[in-house]
PDB file of C-alpha atoms and ligand atoms in Angstrom:
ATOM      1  CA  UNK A   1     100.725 -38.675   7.125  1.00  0.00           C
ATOM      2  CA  UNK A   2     103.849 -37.442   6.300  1.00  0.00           C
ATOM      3  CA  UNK A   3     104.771 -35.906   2.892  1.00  0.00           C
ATOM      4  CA  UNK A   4     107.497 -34.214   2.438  1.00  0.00           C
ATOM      5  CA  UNK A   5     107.803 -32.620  -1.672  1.00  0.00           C
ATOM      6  CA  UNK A   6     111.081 -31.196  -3.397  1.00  0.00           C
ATOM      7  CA  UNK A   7     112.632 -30.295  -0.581  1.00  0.00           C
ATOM      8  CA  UNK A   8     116.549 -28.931  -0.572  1.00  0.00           C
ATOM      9  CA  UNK A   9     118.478 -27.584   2.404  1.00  0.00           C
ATOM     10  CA  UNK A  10     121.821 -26.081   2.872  1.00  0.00           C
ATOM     11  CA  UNK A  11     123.966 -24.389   5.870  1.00  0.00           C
ATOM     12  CA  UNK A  12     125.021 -21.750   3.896  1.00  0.00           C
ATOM     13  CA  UNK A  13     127.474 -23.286   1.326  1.00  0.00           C
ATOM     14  CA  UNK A  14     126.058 -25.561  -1.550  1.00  0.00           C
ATOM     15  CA  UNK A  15     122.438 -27.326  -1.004  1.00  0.00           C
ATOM     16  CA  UNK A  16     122.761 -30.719   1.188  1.00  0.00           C
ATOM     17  CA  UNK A  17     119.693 -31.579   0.092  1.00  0.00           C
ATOM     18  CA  UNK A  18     118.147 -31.577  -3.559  1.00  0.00           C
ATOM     19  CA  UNK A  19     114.609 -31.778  -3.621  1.00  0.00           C
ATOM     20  CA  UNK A  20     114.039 -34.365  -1.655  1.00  0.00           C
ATOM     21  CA  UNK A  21     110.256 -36.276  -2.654  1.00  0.00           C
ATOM     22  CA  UNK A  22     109.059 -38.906   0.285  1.00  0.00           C
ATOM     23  CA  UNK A  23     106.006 -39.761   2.167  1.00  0.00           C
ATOM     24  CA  UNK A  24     105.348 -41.809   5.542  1.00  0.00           C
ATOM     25  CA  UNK A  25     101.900 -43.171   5.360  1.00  0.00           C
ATOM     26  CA  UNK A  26     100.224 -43.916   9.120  1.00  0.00           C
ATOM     27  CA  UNK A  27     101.228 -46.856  10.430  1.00  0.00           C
ATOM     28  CA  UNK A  28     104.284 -47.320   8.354  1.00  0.00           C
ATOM     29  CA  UNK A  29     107.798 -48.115   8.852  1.00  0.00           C
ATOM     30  CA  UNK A  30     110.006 -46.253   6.517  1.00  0.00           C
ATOM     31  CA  UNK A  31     113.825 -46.384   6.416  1.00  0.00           C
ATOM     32  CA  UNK A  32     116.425 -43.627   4.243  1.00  0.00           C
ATOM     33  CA  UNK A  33     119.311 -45.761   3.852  1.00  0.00           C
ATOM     34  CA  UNK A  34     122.687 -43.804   3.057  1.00  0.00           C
ATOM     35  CA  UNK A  35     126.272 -43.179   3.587  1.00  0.00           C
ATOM     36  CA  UNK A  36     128.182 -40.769   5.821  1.00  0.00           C
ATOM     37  CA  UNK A  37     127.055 -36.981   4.545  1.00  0.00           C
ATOM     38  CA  UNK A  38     124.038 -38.453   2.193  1.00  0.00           C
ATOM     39  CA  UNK A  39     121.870 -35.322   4.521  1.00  0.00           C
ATOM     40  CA  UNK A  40     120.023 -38.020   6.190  1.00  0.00           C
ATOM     41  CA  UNK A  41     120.577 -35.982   9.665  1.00  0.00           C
ATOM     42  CA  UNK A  42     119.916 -32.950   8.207  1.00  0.00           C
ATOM     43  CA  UNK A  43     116.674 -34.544   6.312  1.00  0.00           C
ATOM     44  CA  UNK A  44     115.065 -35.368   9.746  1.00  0.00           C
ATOM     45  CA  UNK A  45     116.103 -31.315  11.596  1.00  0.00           C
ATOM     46  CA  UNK A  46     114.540 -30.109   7.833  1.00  0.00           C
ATOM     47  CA  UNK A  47     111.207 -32.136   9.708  1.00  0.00           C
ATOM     48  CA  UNK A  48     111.810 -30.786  13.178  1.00  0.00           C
ATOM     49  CA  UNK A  49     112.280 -27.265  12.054  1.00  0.00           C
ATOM     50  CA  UNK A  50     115.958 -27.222  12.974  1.00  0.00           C
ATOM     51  CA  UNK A  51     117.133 -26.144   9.483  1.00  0.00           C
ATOM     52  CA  UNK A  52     116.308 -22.677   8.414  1.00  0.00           C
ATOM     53  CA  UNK A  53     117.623 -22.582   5.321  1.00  0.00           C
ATOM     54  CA  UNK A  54     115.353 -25.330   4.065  1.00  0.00           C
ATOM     55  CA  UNK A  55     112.983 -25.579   1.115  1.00  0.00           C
ATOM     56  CA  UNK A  56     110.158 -26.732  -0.267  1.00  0.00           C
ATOM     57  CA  UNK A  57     106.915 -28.751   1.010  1.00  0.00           C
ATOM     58  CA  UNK A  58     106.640 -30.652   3.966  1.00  0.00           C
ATOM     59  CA  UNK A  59     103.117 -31.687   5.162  1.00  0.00           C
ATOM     60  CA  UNK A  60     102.082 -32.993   8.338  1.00  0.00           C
ATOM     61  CA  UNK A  61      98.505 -34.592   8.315  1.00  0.00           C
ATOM     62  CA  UNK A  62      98.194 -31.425   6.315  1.00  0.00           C
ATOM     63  CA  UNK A  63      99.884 -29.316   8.386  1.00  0.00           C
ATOM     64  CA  UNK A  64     102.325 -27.585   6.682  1.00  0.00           C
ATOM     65  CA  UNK A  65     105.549 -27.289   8.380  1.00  0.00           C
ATOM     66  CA  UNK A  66     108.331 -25.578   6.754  1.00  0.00           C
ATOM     67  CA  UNK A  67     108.344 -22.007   8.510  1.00  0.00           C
ATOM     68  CA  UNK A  68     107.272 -23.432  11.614  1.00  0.00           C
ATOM     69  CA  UNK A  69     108.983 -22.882  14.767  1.00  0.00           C
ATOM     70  CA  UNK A  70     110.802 -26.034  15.838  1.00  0.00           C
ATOM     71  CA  UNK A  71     109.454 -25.677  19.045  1.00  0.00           C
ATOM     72  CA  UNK A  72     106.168 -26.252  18.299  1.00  0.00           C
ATOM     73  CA  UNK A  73     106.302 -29.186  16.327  1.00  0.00           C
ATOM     74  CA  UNK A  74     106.326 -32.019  18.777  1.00  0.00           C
ATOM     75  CA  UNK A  75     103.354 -31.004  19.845  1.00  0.00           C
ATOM     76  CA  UNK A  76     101.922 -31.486  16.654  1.00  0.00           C
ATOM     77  CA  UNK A  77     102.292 -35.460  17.116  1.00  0.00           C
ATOM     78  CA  UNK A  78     106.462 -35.736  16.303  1.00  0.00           C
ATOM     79  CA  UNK A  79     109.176 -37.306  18.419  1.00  0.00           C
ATOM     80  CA  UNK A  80     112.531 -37.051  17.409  1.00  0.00           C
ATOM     81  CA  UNK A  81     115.480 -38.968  18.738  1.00  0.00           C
ATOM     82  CA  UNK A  82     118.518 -37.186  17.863  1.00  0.00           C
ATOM     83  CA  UNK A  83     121.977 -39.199  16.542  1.00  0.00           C
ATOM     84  CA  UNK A  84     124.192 -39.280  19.556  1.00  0.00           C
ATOM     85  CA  UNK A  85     121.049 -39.747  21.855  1.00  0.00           C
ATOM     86  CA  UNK A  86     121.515 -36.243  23.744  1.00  0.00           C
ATOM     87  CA  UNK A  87     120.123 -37.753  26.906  1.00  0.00           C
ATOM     88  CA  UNK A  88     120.523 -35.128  30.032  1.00  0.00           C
ATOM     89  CA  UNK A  89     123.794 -37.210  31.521  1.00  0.00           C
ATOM     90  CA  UNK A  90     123.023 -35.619  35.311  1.00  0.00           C
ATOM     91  CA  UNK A  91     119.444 -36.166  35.400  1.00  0.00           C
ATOM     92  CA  UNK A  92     118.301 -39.914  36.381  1.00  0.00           C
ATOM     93  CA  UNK A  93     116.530 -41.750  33.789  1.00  0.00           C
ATOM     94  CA  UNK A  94     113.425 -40.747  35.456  1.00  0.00           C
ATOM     95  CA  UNK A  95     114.110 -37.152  34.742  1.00  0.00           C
ATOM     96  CA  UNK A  96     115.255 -37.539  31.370  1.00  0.00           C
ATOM     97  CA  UNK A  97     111.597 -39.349  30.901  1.00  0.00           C
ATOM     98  CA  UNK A  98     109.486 -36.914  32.525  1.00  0.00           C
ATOM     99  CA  UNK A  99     111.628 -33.862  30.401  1.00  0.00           C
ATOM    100  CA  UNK A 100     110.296 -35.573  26.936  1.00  0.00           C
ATOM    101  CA  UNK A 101     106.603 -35.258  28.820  1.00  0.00           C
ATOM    102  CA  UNK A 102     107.433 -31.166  29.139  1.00  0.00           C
ATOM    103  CA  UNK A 103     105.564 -29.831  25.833  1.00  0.00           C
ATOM    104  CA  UNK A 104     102.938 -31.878  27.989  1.00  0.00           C
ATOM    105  CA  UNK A 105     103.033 -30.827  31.381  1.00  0.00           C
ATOM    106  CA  UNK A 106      99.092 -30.733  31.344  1.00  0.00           C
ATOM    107  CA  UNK A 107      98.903 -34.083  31.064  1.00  0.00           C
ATOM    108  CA  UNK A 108      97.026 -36.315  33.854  1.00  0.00           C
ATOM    109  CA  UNK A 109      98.070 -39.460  32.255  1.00  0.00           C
ATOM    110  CA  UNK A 110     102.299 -39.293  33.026  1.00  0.00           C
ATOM    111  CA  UNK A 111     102.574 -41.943  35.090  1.00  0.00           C
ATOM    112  CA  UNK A 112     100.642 -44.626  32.474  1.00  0.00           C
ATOM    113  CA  UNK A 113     103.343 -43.104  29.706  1.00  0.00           C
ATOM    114  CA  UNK A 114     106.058 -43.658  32.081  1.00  0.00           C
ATOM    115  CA  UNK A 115     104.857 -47.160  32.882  1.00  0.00           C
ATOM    116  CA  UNK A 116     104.460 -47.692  29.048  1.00  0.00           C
ATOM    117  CA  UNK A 117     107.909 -47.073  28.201  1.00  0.00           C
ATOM    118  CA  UNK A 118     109.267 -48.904  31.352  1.00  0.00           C
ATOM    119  CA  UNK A 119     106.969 -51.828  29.261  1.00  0.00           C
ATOM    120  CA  UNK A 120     108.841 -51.037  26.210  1.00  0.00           C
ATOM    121  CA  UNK A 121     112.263 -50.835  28.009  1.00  0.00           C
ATOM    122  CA  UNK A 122     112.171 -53.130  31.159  1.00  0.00           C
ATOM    123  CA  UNK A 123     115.858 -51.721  31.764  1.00  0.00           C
ATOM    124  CA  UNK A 124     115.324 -48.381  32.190  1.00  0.00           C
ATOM    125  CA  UNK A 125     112.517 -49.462  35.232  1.00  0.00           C
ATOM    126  CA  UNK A 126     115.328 -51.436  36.841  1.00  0.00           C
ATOM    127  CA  UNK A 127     117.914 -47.962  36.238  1.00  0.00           C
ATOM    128  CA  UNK A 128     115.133 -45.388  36.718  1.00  0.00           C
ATOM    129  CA  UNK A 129     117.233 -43.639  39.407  1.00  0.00           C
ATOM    130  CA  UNK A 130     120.748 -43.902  37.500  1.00  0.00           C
ATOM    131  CA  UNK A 131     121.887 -40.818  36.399  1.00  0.00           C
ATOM    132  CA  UNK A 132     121.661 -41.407  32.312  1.00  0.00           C
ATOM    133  CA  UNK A 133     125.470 -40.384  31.696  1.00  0.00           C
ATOM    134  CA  UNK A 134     126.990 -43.362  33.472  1.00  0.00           C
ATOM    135  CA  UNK A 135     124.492 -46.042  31.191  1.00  0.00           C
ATOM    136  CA  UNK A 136     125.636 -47.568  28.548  1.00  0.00           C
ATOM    137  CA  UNK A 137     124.896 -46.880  25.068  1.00  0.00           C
ATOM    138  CA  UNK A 138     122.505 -48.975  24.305  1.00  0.00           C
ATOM    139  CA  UNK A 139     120.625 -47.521  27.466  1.00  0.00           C
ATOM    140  CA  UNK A 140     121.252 -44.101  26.694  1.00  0.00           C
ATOM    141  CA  UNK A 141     119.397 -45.218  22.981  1.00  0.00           C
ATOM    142  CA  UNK A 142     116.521 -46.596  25.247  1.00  0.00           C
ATOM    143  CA  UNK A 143     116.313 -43.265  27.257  1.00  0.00           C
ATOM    144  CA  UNK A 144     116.872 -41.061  24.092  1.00  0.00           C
ATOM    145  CA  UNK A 145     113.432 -42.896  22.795  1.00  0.00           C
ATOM    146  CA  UNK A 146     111.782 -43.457  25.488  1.00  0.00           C
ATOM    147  CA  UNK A 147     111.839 -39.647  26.031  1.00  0.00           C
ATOM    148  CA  UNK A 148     110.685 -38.952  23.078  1.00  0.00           C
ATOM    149  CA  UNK A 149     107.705 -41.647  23.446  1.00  0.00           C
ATOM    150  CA  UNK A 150     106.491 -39.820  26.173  1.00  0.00           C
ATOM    151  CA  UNK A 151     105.761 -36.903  23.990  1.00  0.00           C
ATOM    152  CA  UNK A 152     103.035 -39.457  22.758  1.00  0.00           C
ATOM    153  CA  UNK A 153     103.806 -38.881  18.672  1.00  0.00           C
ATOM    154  CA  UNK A 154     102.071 -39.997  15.809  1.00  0.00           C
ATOM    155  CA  UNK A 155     105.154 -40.424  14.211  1.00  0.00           C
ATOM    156  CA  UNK A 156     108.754 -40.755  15.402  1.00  0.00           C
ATOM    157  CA  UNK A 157     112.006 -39.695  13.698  1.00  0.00           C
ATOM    158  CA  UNK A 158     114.793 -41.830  14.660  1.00  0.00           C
ATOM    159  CA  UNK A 159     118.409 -41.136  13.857  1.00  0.00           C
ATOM    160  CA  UNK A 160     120.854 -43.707  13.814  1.00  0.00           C
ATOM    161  CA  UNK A 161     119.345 -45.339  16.619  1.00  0.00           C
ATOM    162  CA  UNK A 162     121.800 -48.533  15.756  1.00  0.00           C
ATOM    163  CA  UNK A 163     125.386 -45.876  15.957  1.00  0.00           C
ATOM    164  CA  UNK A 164     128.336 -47.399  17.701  1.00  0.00           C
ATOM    165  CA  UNK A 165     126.207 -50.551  19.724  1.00  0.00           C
ATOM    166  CA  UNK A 166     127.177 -54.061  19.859  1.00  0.00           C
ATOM    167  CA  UNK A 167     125.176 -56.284  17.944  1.00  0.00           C
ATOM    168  CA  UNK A 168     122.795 -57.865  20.423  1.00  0.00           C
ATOM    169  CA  UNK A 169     121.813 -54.867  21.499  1.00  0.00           C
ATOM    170  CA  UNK A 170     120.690 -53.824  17.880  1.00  0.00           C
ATOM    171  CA  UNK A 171     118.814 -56.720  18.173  1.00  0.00           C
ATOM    172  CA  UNK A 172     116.854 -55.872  21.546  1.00  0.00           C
ATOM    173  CA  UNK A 173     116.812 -52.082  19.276  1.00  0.00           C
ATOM    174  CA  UNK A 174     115.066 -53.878  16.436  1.00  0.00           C
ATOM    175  CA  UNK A 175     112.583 -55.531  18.866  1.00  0.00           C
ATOM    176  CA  UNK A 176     111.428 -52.066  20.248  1.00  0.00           C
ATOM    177  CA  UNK A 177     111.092 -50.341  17.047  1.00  0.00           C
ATOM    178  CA  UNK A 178     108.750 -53.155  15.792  1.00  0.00           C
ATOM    179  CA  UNK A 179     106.691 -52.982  19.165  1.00  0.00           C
ATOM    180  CA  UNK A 180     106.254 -49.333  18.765  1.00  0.00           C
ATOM    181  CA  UNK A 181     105.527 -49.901  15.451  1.00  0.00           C
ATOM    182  CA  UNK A 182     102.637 -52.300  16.551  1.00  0.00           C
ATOM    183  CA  UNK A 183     101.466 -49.513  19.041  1.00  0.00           C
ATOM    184  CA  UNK A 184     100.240 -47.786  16.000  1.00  0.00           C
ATOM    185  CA  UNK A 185     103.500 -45.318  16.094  1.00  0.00           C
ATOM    186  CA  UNK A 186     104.532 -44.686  12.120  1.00  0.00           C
ATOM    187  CA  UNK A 187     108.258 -44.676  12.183  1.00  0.00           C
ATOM    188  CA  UNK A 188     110.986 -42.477   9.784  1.00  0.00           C
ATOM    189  CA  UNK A 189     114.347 -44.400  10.785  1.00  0.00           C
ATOM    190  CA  UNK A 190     117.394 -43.178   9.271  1.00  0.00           C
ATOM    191  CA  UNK A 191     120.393 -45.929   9.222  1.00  0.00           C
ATOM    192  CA  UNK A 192     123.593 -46.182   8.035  1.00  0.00           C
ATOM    193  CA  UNK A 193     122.673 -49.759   9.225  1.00  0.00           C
ATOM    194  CA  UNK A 194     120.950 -50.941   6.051  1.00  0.00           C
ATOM    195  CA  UNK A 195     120.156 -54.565   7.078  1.00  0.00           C
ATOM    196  CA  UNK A 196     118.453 -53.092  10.386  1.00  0.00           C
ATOM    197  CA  UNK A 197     116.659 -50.822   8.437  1.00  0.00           C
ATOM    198  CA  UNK A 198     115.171 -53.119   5.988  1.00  0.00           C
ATOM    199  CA  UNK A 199     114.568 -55.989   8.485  1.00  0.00           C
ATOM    200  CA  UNK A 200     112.075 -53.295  10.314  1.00  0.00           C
ATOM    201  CA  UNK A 201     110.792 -51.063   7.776  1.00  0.00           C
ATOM    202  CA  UNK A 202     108.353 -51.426   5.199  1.00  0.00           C
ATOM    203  CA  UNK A 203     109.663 -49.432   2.290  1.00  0.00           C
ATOM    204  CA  UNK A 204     112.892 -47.118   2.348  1.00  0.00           C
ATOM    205  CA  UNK A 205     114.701 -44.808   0.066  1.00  0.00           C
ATOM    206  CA  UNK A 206     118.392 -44.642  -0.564  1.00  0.00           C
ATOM    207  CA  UNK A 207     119.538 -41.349  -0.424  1.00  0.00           C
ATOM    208  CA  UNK A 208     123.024 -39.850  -1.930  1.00  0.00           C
ATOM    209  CA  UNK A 209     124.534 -36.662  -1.769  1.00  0.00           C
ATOM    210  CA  UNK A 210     121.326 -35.147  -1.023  1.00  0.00           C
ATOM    211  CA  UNK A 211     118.852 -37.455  -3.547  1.00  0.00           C
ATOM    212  CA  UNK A 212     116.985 -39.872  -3.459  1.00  0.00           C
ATOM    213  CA  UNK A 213     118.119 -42.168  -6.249  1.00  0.00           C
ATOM    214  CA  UNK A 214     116.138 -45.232  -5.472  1.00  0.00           C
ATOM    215  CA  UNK A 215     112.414 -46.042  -3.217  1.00  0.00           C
ATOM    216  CA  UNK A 216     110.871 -49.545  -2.730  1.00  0.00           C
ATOM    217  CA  UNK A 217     109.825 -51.641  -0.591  1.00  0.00           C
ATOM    218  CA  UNK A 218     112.585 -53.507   2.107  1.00  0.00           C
ATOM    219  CA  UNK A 219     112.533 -56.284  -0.015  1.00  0.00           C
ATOM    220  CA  UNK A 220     112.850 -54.959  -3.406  1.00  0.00           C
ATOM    221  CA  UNK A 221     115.881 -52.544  -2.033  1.00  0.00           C
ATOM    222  CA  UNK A 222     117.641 -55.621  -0.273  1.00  0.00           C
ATOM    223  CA  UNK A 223     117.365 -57.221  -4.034  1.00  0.00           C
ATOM    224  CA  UNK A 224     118.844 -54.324  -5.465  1.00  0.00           C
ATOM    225  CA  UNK A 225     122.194 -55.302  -6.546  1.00  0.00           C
ATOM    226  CA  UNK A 226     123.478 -51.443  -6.006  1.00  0.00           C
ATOM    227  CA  UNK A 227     121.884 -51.514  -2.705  1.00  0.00           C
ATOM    228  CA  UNK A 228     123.659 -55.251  -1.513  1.00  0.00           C
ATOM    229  CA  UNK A 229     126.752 -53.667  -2.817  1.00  0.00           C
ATOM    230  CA  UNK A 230     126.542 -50.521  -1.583  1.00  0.00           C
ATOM    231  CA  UNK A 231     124.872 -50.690   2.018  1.00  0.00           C
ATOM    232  CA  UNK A 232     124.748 -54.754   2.896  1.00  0.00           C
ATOM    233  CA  UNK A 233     128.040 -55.662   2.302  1.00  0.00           C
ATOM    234  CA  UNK A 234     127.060 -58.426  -0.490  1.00  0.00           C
TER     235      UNK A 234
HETATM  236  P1  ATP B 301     126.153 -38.887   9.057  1.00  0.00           P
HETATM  237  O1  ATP B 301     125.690 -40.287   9.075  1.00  0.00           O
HETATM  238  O2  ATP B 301     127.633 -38.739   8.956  1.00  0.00           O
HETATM  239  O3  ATP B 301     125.537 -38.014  10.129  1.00  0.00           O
HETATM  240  P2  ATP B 301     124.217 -37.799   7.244  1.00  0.00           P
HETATM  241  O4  ATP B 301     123.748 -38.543   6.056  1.00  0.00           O
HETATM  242  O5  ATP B 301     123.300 -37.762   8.420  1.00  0.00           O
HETATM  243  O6  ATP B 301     125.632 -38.318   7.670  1.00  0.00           O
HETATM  244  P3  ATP B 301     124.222 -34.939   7.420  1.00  0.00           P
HETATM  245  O7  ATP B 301     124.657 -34.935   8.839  1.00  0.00           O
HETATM  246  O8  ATP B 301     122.832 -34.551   7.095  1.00  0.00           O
HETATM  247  O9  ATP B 301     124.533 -36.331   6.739  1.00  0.00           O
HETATM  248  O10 ATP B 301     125.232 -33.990   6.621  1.00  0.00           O
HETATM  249  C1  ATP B 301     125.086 -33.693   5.239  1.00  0.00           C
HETATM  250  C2  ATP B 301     126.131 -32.646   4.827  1.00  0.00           C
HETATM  251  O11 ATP B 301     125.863 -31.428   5.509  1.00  0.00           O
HETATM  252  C3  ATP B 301     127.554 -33.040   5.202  1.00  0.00           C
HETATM  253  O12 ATP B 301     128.396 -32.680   4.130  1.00  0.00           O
HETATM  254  C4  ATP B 301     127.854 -32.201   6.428  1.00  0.00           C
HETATM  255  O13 ATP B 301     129.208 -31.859   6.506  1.00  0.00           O
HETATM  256  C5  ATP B 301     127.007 -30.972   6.212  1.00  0.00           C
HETATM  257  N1  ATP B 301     126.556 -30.410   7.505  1.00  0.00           N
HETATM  258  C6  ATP B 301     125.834 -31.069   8.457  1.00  0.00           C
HETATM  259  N2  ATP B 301     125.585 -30.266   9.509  1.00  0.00           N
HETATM  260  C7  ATP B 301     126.183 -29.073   9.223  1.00  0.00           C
HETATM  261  C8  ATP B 301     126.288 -27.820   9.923  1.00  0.00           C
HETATM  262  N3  ATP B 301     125.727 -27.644  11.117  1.00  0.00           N
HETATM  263  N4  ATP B 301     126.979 -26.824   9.321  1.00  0.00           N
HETATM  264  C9  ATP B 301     127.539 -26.985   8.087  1.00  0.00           C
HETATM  265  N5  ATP B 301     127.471 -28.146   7.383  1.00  0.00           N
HETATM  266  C10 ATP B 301     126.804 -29.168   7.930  1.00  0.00           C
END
């Protein structure tokens, strides 16, 4: 679904990425595990377009994407959920929703994708008319993806999703990635979280200072022994 071949990226000074190699197949759940700086943001803008000096192959169901303009490339069947959730703080929840439907605005069917994430997200029904600055972070998370849900992708990129939230709600986090999982959404979730990223996904890389130095599946990279060190704290 997803293929992305030797692809490097810098802002100017050195490369942040070095030809990066990694595939999402349909259906899958695929975690990049690394530290602070690895490039696992700018990995996910190379996707979205946001990175013009980028290089290399990236394929979309055989799309190809690099030169693309970012703009048009949720409409191509990708949501991204930015780290630091960017929700529109003086819009309601509502609003935020209905701006992820606006590459969409043809659409007949907004009110079953509202009700659909408001299934996915009982809070944000309860909140819908709270503006989305004054929720809390775990909300503002649920906004951030429900707004890019209603963009209906294929695949979803999801940043950090777990950044700065108290454990339980990583937990109700890790329960909606698996549902939308289940919905038939593949998943790319980049986590500095590495035992929420391997309890969800079903293979991940490790990247470091721009490569990828290790792929498997969860369980093999939860064996690793560089890996327990390294990102679970063993
Ligand atoms: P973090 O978890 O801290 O966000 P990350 O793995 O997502 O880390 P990136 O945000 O992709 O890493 O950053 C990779 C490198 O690129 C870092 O050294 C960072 O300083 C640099 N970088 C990121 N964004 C920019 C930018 N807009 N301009 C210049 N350098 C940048």
């Amino acid at each position: 679904m997803l293929e992305i071949r030797d692809l490097s990226a810098a802002y100017g000074g050195p490369d942040v990425l070095s030809s990066v190699s990694l595939e999402v197949k349909a259906g899958e759940t695929v975690a990049v595990l690394g530290a602070n700086t690895a490039g696992k943001t700018t990995l996910l803008r190379a996707i979205s377009g946001l990175i013009p000096r980028a290089r290399g192959h990236i394929a979309f169901e055989g799309t190809a994407l690099m030169g693309r303009p970012a703009h048009t490339i949720p409409a191509l069947g990708i949501g991204h959920v930015p780290e630091g959730r960017h929700v529109f703080p003086r819009m309601t929840t509502l609003d935020n929703l209905m701006m992820g439907a606006f590459f969409h605005r043809g659409a007949r069917d907004i009110t079953q994708r509202i009700e659909r994430v408001f299934a996915l997200f009982p809070r944000l029904k309860e909140r819908q008319g709270q503006m989305a600055g004054s929720m809390s972070g775990g909300e503002q998370q649920m906004v951030s993806i429900g707004r890019a849900l209603m963009g209906q992708p294929k695949l979803l990129l999801l940043d950090e999703p777990s950044h700065g939230l108290a454990p339980i709600v990583v937990d109700e986090l890790h329960a909606a990635i698996g549902a939308i999982n289940r919905q038939g959404v593949s998943v790319l979730l980049v986590e500095q979280n590495a035992m929420l990223a391997l309890s969800v996904a079903h293979r991940g890389y490790v990247l470091e200072a721009g490569h990828v130095v290790l792929a498997g599946t969860s369980r093999q990279l939860a064996a690793d022994p560089g890996v327990k060190r390294a990102y679970l704290g063993v």
